[in-house]
Tab-separated table of C-alpha atoms and ligand atoms in Angstrom:
chain	number	residue	atom	x	y	z
A	800	MET	CA	-35.349	6.968	147.684
A	801	SER	CA	-32.249	6.752	145.572
A	802	PHE	CA	-30.531	9.144	143.229
A	803	ARG	CA	-27.254	9.015	141.360
A	804	ALA	CA	-25.738	12.218	140.028
A	805	SER	CA	-24.045	11.743	136.671
A	806	GLY	CA	-21.373	14.426	136.879
A	807	LEU	CA	-20.739	18.077	137.542
A	808	HIS	CA	-23.373	20.290	135.862
A	809	HIS	CA	-21.942	23.785	136.442
A	810	ALA	CA	-20.238	25.927	139.051
A	811	THR	CA	-21.142	29.510	139.934
A	812	ALA	CA	-18.824	32.198	141.293
A	813	ILE	CA	-19.070	35.847	142.295
A	814	ALA	CA	-17.406	38.298	139.925
A	815	GLY	CA	-16.779	42.037	140.026
A	816	ARG	CA	-16.953	44.137	136.857
A	817	PRO	CA	-19.236	42.409	134.308
A	818	GLN	CA	-17.266	43.332	131.188
A	819	GLY	CA	-13.963	42.253	132.760
A	820	ASN	CA	-15.545	38.885	133.551
A	821	ILE	CA	-16.648	38.406	129.927
A	822	GLU	CA	-13.274	39.460	128.527
A	823	PHE	CA	-11.359	37.003	130.721
A	824	TYR	CA	-13.541	33.949	130.170
A	825	VAL	CA	-14.176	34.490	126.451
A	826	ARG	CA	-11.031	36.156	125.165
A	827	LEU	CA	-8.403	34.569	127.394
A	828	LEU	CA	-9.853	31.206	128.444
A	829	GLY	CA	-11.770	30.771	125.190
A	830	LEU	CA	-15.092	29.686	126.686
A	831	ARG	CA	-18.247	30.685	124.863
A	832	LEU	CA	-20.630	33.156	126.499
A	833	VAL	CA	-23.792	31.091	126.077
A	834	LYS	CA	-26.214	33.275	128.050
A	835	ARG	CA	-26.538	36.829	129.306
A	836	THR	CA	-29.398	36.959	131.737
A	837	VAL	CA	-30.032	38.076	135.311
A	838	ASN	CA	-29.781	36.351	138.660
A	839	PHE	CA	-33.384	35.140	139.007
A	840	ASP	CA	-33.216	35.606	142.806
A	841	ASP	CA	-31.680	39.096	142.500
A	842	PRO	CA	-32.702	40.377	139.038
A	843	GLN	CA	-30.769	43.642	139.262
A	844	THR	CA	-27.605	41.533	138.977
A	845	TYR	CA	-26.409	39.893	135.767
A	846	HIS	CA	-25.984	36.156	135.489
A	847	PHE	CA	-23.484	35.119	132.812
A	848	TYR	CA	-23.088	31.528	131.650
A	849	PHE	CA	-19.918	30.389	129.863
A	850	GLY	CA	-19.352	26.927	128.401
A	851	ASP	CA	-18.727	24.897	125.289
A	852	GLN	CA	-20.443	25.536	121.968
A	853	LEU	CA	-23.882	24.783	123.398
A	854	GLY	CA	-23.195	25.186	127.104
A	855	ARG	CA	-23.664	21.476	127.670
A	856	PRO	CA	-23.982	20.250	131.260
A	857	GLY	CA	-20.469	19.643	132.573
A	858	SER	CA	-18.960	22.486	130.554
A	859	VAL	CA	-20.538	25.451	132.285
A	860	VAL	CA	-19.091	28.103	134.610
A	861	THR	CA	-21.436	30.930	135.626
A	862	PHE	CA	-21.024	34.262	137.414
A	863	PHE	CA	-22.989	36.797	139.397
A	864	PRO	CA	-21.131	40.103	138.916
A	865	TRP	CA	-21.836	41.808	142.260
A	866	LEU	CA	-20.207	45.212	141.926
A	867	GLY	CA	-20.630	46.075	145.597
A	868	ALA	CA	-19.323	42.783	147.004
A	869	GLY	CA	-16.255	42.936	149.215
A	870	PRO	CA	-13.362	40.555	148.633
A	871	ALA	CA	-13.890	36.867	149.373
A	872	VAL	CA	-12.693	35.417	152.663
A	873	ARG	CA	-11.623	31.828	151.947
A	874	GLY	CA	-12.587	29.220	154.440
A	875	ALA	CA	-14.297	25.995	155.241
A	876	GLY	CA	-17.683	25.160	153.850
A	877	GLU	CA	-17.137	26.276	150.295
A	878	ALA	CA	-15.567	25.243	147.042
A	879	THR	CA	-12.037	26.581	146.920
A	880	ALA	CA	-10.992	25.754	143.355
A	881	LEU	CA	-12.482	24.949	139.972
A	882	ALA	CA	-10.455	22.809	137.611
A	883	LEU	CA	-11.045	22.960	133.853
A	884	ARG	CA	-10.084	20.142	131.503
A	885	VAL	CA	-7.797	20.820	128.550
A	886	PRO	CA	-6.670	18.285	125.902
A	887	PRO	CA	-3.634	16.070	126.566
A	888	GLY	CA	-0.420	17.937	125.764
A	889	ALA	CA	-2.017	21.407	125.985
A	890	LEU	CA	-0.570	22.652	129.272
A	891	ASP	CA	2.675	24.035	127.827
A	892	ALA	CA	0.712	26.208	125.423
A	893	TRP	CA	-1.530	27.291	128.307
A	894	ARG	CA	1.418	28.311	130.485
A	895	ALA	CA	2.732	30.389	127.577
A	896	ARG	CA	-0.715	31.924	127.019
A	897	LEU	CA	-1.105	32.865	130.687
A	898	ASP	CA	2.409	34.398	130.653
A	899	GLU	CA	1.533	36.371	127.523
A	900	HIS	CA	-1.506	37.837	129.273
A	901	GLY	CA	0.350	38.585	132.508
A	902	VAL	CA	-1.549	35.978	134.550
A	903	SER	CA	0.766	34.459	137.153
A	904	HIS	CA	0.429	30.714	137.624
A	905	ALA	CA	2.009	27.821	139.487
A	906	THR	CA	2.301	24.187	138.483
A	907	THR	CA	1.882	21.421	141.056
A	908	GLU	CA	1.238	17.707	140.840
A	909	ARG	CA	-1.887	15.968	142.134
A	910	PHE	CA	-2.599	12.256	141.866
A	911	GLY	CA	0.191	12.065	139.285
A	912	ALA	CA	-1.233	14.794	137.037
A	913	GLU	CA	0.077	18.323	136.478
A	914	VAL	CA	-2.160	21.114	137.746
A	915	VAL	CA	-1.693	24.720	136.579
A	916	ALA	CA	-3.234	27.017	139.189
A	917	PHE	CA	-4.072	30.714	138.730
A	918	THR	CA	-6.875	33.140	139.509
A	919	ASP	CA	-9.207	35.180	137.349
A	920	PRO	CA	-9.138	39.014	137.685
A	921	ASP	CA	-11.586	38.807	140.615
A	922	GLY	CA	-9.517	36.239	142.500
A	923	THR	CA	-11.585	33.126	141.651
A	924	PRO	CA	-9.202	30.152	142.051
A	925	LEU	CA	-8.923	28.204	138.783
A	926	GLU	CA	-6.889	25.230	137.635
A	927	LEU	CA	-6.141	23.624	134.286
A	928	VAL	CA	-5.617	19.866	134.105
A	929	GLU	CA	-5.025	17.716	131.016
A	930	GLY	CA	-7.584	14.996	130.464
A	931	ALA	CA	-8.635	12.790	127.600
A	932	GLY	CA	-12.239	12.153	126.734
A	933	GLY	CA	-15.194	14.084	125.515
A	934	GLU	CA	-15.459	15.475	122.037
A	935	PRO	CA	-12.707	18.005	121.365
A	936	GLU	CA	-14.685	20.829	119.879
A	937	THR	CA	-14.707	24.548	119.701
A	938	TRP	CA	-17.173	27.208	118.611
A	939	PRO	CA	-17.118	29.521	115.580
A	940	GLY	CA	-15.153	32.614	116.554
A	941	ALA	CA	-13.300	30.877	119.396
A	942	PRO	CA	-9.823	32.332	120.012
A	943	LEU	CA	-8.206	28.887	120.396
A	944	PRO	CA	-8.007	25.703	118.304
A	945	ALA	CA	-9.785	22.570	119.596
A	946	SER	CA	-6.355	21.061	120.377
A	947	GLN	CA	-5.870	23.675	123.118
A	948	ALA	CA	-9.413	24.722	124.039
A	949	VAL	CA	-10.935	24.143	127.454
A	950	GLN	CA	-13.222	21.116	127.053
A	951	GLY	CA	-15.269	21.550	130.188
A	952	LEU	CA	-15.192	21.195	133.936
A	953	HIS	CA	-12.697	18.720	135.364
A	954	ALA	CA	-13.297	19.037	139.109
A	955	ALA	CA	-14.279	21.227	141.999
A	956	THR	CA	-12.423	21.163	145.310
A	957	LEU	CA	-14.481	21.515	148.506
A	958	LEU	CA	-12.778	22.570	151.725
A	959	ALA	CA	-14.303	20.003	154.062
A	960	PRO	CA	-14.263	20.517	157.838
A	961	GLU	CA	-16.481	17.422	158.129
A	962	LEU	CA	-14.790	15.305	155.498
A	963	ASP	CA	-16.302	11.955	156.469
A	964	ALA	CA	-19.822	13.404	156.732
A	965	THR	CA	-19.454	15.190	153.385
A	966	ALA	CA	-18.077	12.033	151.777
A	967	ALA	CA	-20.917	9.941	153.226
A	968	LEU	CA	-23.509	12.330	151.783
A	969	LEU	CA	-21.814	12.335	148.378
A	970	GLU	CA	-21.864	8.555	148.454
A	971	ARG	CA	-25.667	8.697	148.817
A	972	LEU	CA	-25.686	10.936	145.721
A	973	GLY	CA	-23.784	8.377	143.660
A	974	LEU	CA	-20.146	9.347	144.203
A	975	ALA	CA	-17.527	6.842	145.319
A	976	ARG	CA	-14.068	7.211	146.845
A	977	ALA	CA	-11.449	6.967	144.103
A	978	ALA	CA	-8.141	8.058	145.640
A	979	GLU	CA	-6.540	9.765	148.590
A	980	GLU	CA	-3.243	11.605	149.095
A	981	ARG	CA	-1.507	14.206	151.232
A	982	ASP	CA	-2.228	17.622	149.821
A	983	GLU	CA	0.577	18.897	147.630
A	984	ALA	CA	0.825	22.216	149.462
A	985	GLY	CA	1.119	20.536	152.845
A	986	THR	CA	-1.444	22.928	154.324
A	987	HIS	CA	-4.199	20.344	154.620
A	988	ALA	CA	-4.198	16.910	156.151
A	989	GLY	CA	-5.345	15.180	153.015
A	990	ARG	CA	-7.232	15.232	149.784
A	991	ARG	CA	-9.878	12.659	148.928
A	992	ARG	CA	-11.082	12.290	145.361
A	993	VAL	CA	-14.640	11.086	144.796
A	994	ARG	CA	-15.956	10.133	141.385
A	995	PHE	CA	-19.446	9.791	139.951
A	996	ALA	CA	-19.821	6.008	139.998
A	997	ASP	CA	-22.289	5.935	137.073
A	998	GLY	CA	-21.159	9.240	135.701
A	999	ASP	CA	-19.789	10.962	132.652
A	1000	GLY	CA	-16.232	9.783	133.485
A	1001	LEU	CA	-14.972	13.333	132.939
A	1002	THR	CA	-15.711	15.212	136.165
A	1003	HIS	CA	-15.210	14.602	139.876
A	1004	LEU	CA	-15.005	16.296	143.263
A	1005	ASP	CA	-11.982	16.610	145.545
A	1006	LEU	CA	-12.466	16.993	149.296
A	1007	LEU	CA	-9.700	18.813	151.142
A	1008	GLU	CA	-9.624	17.982	154.812
A	1009	ALA	CA	-9.728	21.192	156.883
A	1010	PRO	CA	-10.382	20.272	160.507
A	1011	GLU	CA	-9.940	23.707	162.035
A	1012	ARG	CA	-10.500	26.134	159.198
A	1013	ALA	CA	-12.826	29.034	159.960
A	1014	PRO	CA	-15.831	29.395	157.655
A	1015	GLY	CA	-15.359	31.453	154.511
A	1016	ARG	CA	-17.394	34.525	153.630
A	1017	TRP	CA	-18.810	35.153	150.162
A	1018	GLY	CA	-17.303	38.042	148.232
A	1019	THR	CA	-15.729	38.809	144.870
A	1020	GLY	CA	-13.827	35.705	143.792
A	1021	SER	CA	-15.848	33.244	145.888
A	1022	ILE	CA	-17.196	30.087	144.352
A	1023	HIS	CA	-20.854	30.415	145.304
A	1024	HIS	CA	-22.003	26.851	144.634
A	1025	VAL	CA	-21.327	23.723	142.623
A	1026	ALA	CA	-24.106	21.902	140.765
A	1027	LEU	CA	-24.394	18.167	140.099
A	1028	ARG	CA	-26.269	16.648	137.170
A	1029	ALA	CA	-29.713	15.037	137.302
A	1030	ALA	CA	-30.910	13.476	134.048
A	1031	ASP	CA	-34.443	14.896	134.180
A	1032	ASP	CA	-37.249	16.156	136.409
A	1033	ASP	CA	-37.978	12.676	137.796
A	1034	ALA	CA	-34.353	12.277	138.854
A	1035	LEU	CA	-34.427	15.780	140.382
A	1036	ALA	CA	-37.575	14.902	142.361
A	1037	ALA	CA	-35.881	11.712	143.605
A	1038	ALA	CA	-32.818	13.716	144.638
A	1039	ARG	CA	-34.974	16.203	146.509
A	1040	GLU	CA	-36.818	13.443	148.315
A	1041	LEU	CA	-33.542	11.793	149.303
A	1042	LEU	CA	-32.100	15.091	150.586
A	1043	ALA	CA	-35.271	15.664	152.624
A	1044	GLU	CA	-34.964	12.149	154.083
A	1045	LEU	CA	-31.399	13.007	155.082
A	1046	GLU	CA	-32.740	16.154	156.802
A	1047	LEU	CA	-30.707	18.497	154.622
A	1048	ASN	CA	-33.661	20.879	154.031
A	1049	PRO	CA	-33.461	21.082	150.227
A	1050	THR	CA	-35.233	23.986	148.527
A	1051	LYS	CA	-38.252	23.394	146.341
A	1052	ALA	CA	-37.431	22.624	142.718
A	1053	LYS	CA	-36.777	26.014	141.091
A	1054	ASP	CA	-37.313	26.825	137.433
A	1055	ARG	CA	-33.991	28.227	136.179
A	1056	HIS	CA	-35.413	28.385	132.633
A	1057	TYR	CA	-32.379	26.542	131.214
A	1058	PHE	CA	-32.691	23.749	133.801
A	1059	ARG	CA	-34.578	22.993	137.035
A	1060	SER	CA	-32.695	23.042	140.331
A	1061	VAL	CA	-32.742	22.093	143.986
A	1062	TYR	CA	-30.251	23.653	146.441
A	1063	PHE	CA	-29.002	22.422	149.801
A	1064	GLN	CA	-26.069	22.729	152.168
A	1065	GLU	CA	-23.772	19.738	152.598
A	1066	PRO	CA	-22.661	18.873	156.161
A	1067	GLY	CA	-19.462	20.927	155.798
A	1068	GLY	CA	-21.448	24.035	154.886
A	1069	ALA	CA	-20.879	24.329	151.130
A	1070	VAL	CA	-23.924	25.091	148.976
A	1071	LEU	CA	-24.578	22.401	146.390
A	1072	GLU	CA	-27.221	22.281	143.685
A	1073	ILE	CA	-28.720	19.445	141.696
A	1074	ALA	CA	-29.697	20.597	138.197
A	1075	THR	CA	-31.447	18.863	135.300
A	1076	ASP	CA	-29.612	18.343	132.013
A	1077	GLY	CA	-32.386	20.024	130.032
A	1078	PRO	CA	-33.862	21.999	128.448
A	1079	GLY	CA	-30.539	23.824	127.897
A	1080	PHE	CA	-29.479	27.183	126.517
A	1081	THR	CA	-31.079	26.897	123.083
A	1082	VAL	CA	-34.518	27.168	124.698
A	1083	ASP	CA	-34.598	30.940	124.030
A	1084	GLU	CA	-31.812	31.598	121.485
A	1085	PRO	CA	-30.702	29.670	118.381
A	1086	ALA	CA	-27.387	27.813	118.747
A	1087	ASP	CA	-25.494	30.284	116.557
A	1088	GLU	CA	-26.707	33.287	118.555
A	1089	LEU	CA	-26.155	32.051	122.121
A	1090	GLY	CA	-25.133	34.929	124.351
A	1091	LEU	CA	-25.999	37.567	121.757
A	1092	GLY	CA	-29.187	38.845	123.336
A	1093	PHE	CA	-30.106	39.930	126.838
A	1094	ARG	CA	-32.426	37.122	127.885
A	1095	LEU	CA	-35.054	37.105	130.581
A	1096	PRO	CA	-37.364	34.302	131.656
A	1097	PRO	CA	-41.055	34.895	130.847
A	1098	TRP	CA	-41.853	35.975	134.421
A	1099	LEU	CA	-39.320	38.836	134.263
A	1100	GLU	CA	-40.063	40.063	130.709
A	1101	GLY	CA	-42.366	42.764	132.065
A	1102	GLU	CA	-39.386	44.307	133.873
A	1103	ARG	CA	-37.049	44.247	130.862
A	1104	ASP	CA	-36.711	48.021	130.401
A	1105	PHE	CA	-36.256	48.631	134.118
A	1106	LEU	CA	-33.608	45.916	134.418
A	1107	ARG	CA	-31.785	47.065	131.262
A	1108	GLY	CA	-31.584	50.507	132.798
A	1109	ARG	CA	-30.146	49.167	136.047
A	1110	LEU	CA	-27.443	46.992	134.459
A	1111	PRO	CA	-24.224	48.191	132.835
A	1112	VAL	CA	-23.970	47.667	129.076
A	1113	THR	CA	-21.822	44.670	128.159
A	1114	ALA	CA	-20.597	43.188	124.887
A	1115	SER	CA	-19.065	39.858	124.015
A	1116	PRO	CA	-15.901	39.846	121.890
A	1117	GLU	CA	-17.611	37.127	119.835
A	1118	TYR	CA	-20.301	39.577	118.745
A	1119	ALA	CA	-18.213	42.734	118.562
A	1120	ASP	CA	-19.693	43.699	115.219
A	1121	ARG	CA	-23.323	42.894	115.949
A	1122	PHE	CA	-23.892	43.335	119.638
A	1123	SER	CA	-27.555	43.261	120.457
A	1124	ARG	CA	-29.470	45.096	123.137
A	1125	ARG	CA	-32.510	42.868	122.671
B	1232	ZN	ZN1	-26.290	27.067	139.914
């Protein structure tokens, strides 16, 4: 069986206070809150999706705000950074914007490109990298012009204690080695970049060699998983079959309402997901009202009042004047 992922689909991290998460990603980073729903596997927890105007695959960062979670312990077998793509020439404005908001940041160089690294209020490691491509666009009410706005995901970095085994698996999923260098911080033996061979040309994965790193532990600020794109349900089924052949024990295909997903652990221990491009976030809200309502999949509608009562009230800056409790 063969399968070729076409890019990064989304990445999911663990947040703390729900409203603080929304404020940072919408007001400061300028992403659009495209869905307020619950974690389908733990419905008494929110699940927020942020992305471009429509939350297209490749633009999406999502969060489970787990109020009781302890702090993350970084380690092997997880993604340790998410890089977001900004338009060429935008990094100076971003450094000024982060300064203005009291977010400390550091600039390094990686494969000849500048990387601005910082963390969100919960400690999630983020990076901004300039990159051409894609349609520069923004959404009505966005706090930033298209010339500065985050355009989508650029990369995720996996801390890889089994770098060759992880790379070999990713090769089976359609990624190919693109470049290699010593890590800029000197704390890891090397960094290997792998690109989606038949992919969107915009996203990639970096593998950081970590031969003796202890495993990480999920907590506030952890990147929970990274999802790769499958075009449709047939491609997802092929991916699942391939992962089963490779004895990686993939989950059954799960209905995530906005896409269908299969989860598995790569040989280094990180949780990866394969997710379909469709049906997307307009399946239960019109494009101009994404993120306005509190949305539940049909199988949880019967618990709406109970869940509303269990979850703290949140509002998006975008909808300050017409926040909905629907
Ligand atoms: Zn996911």
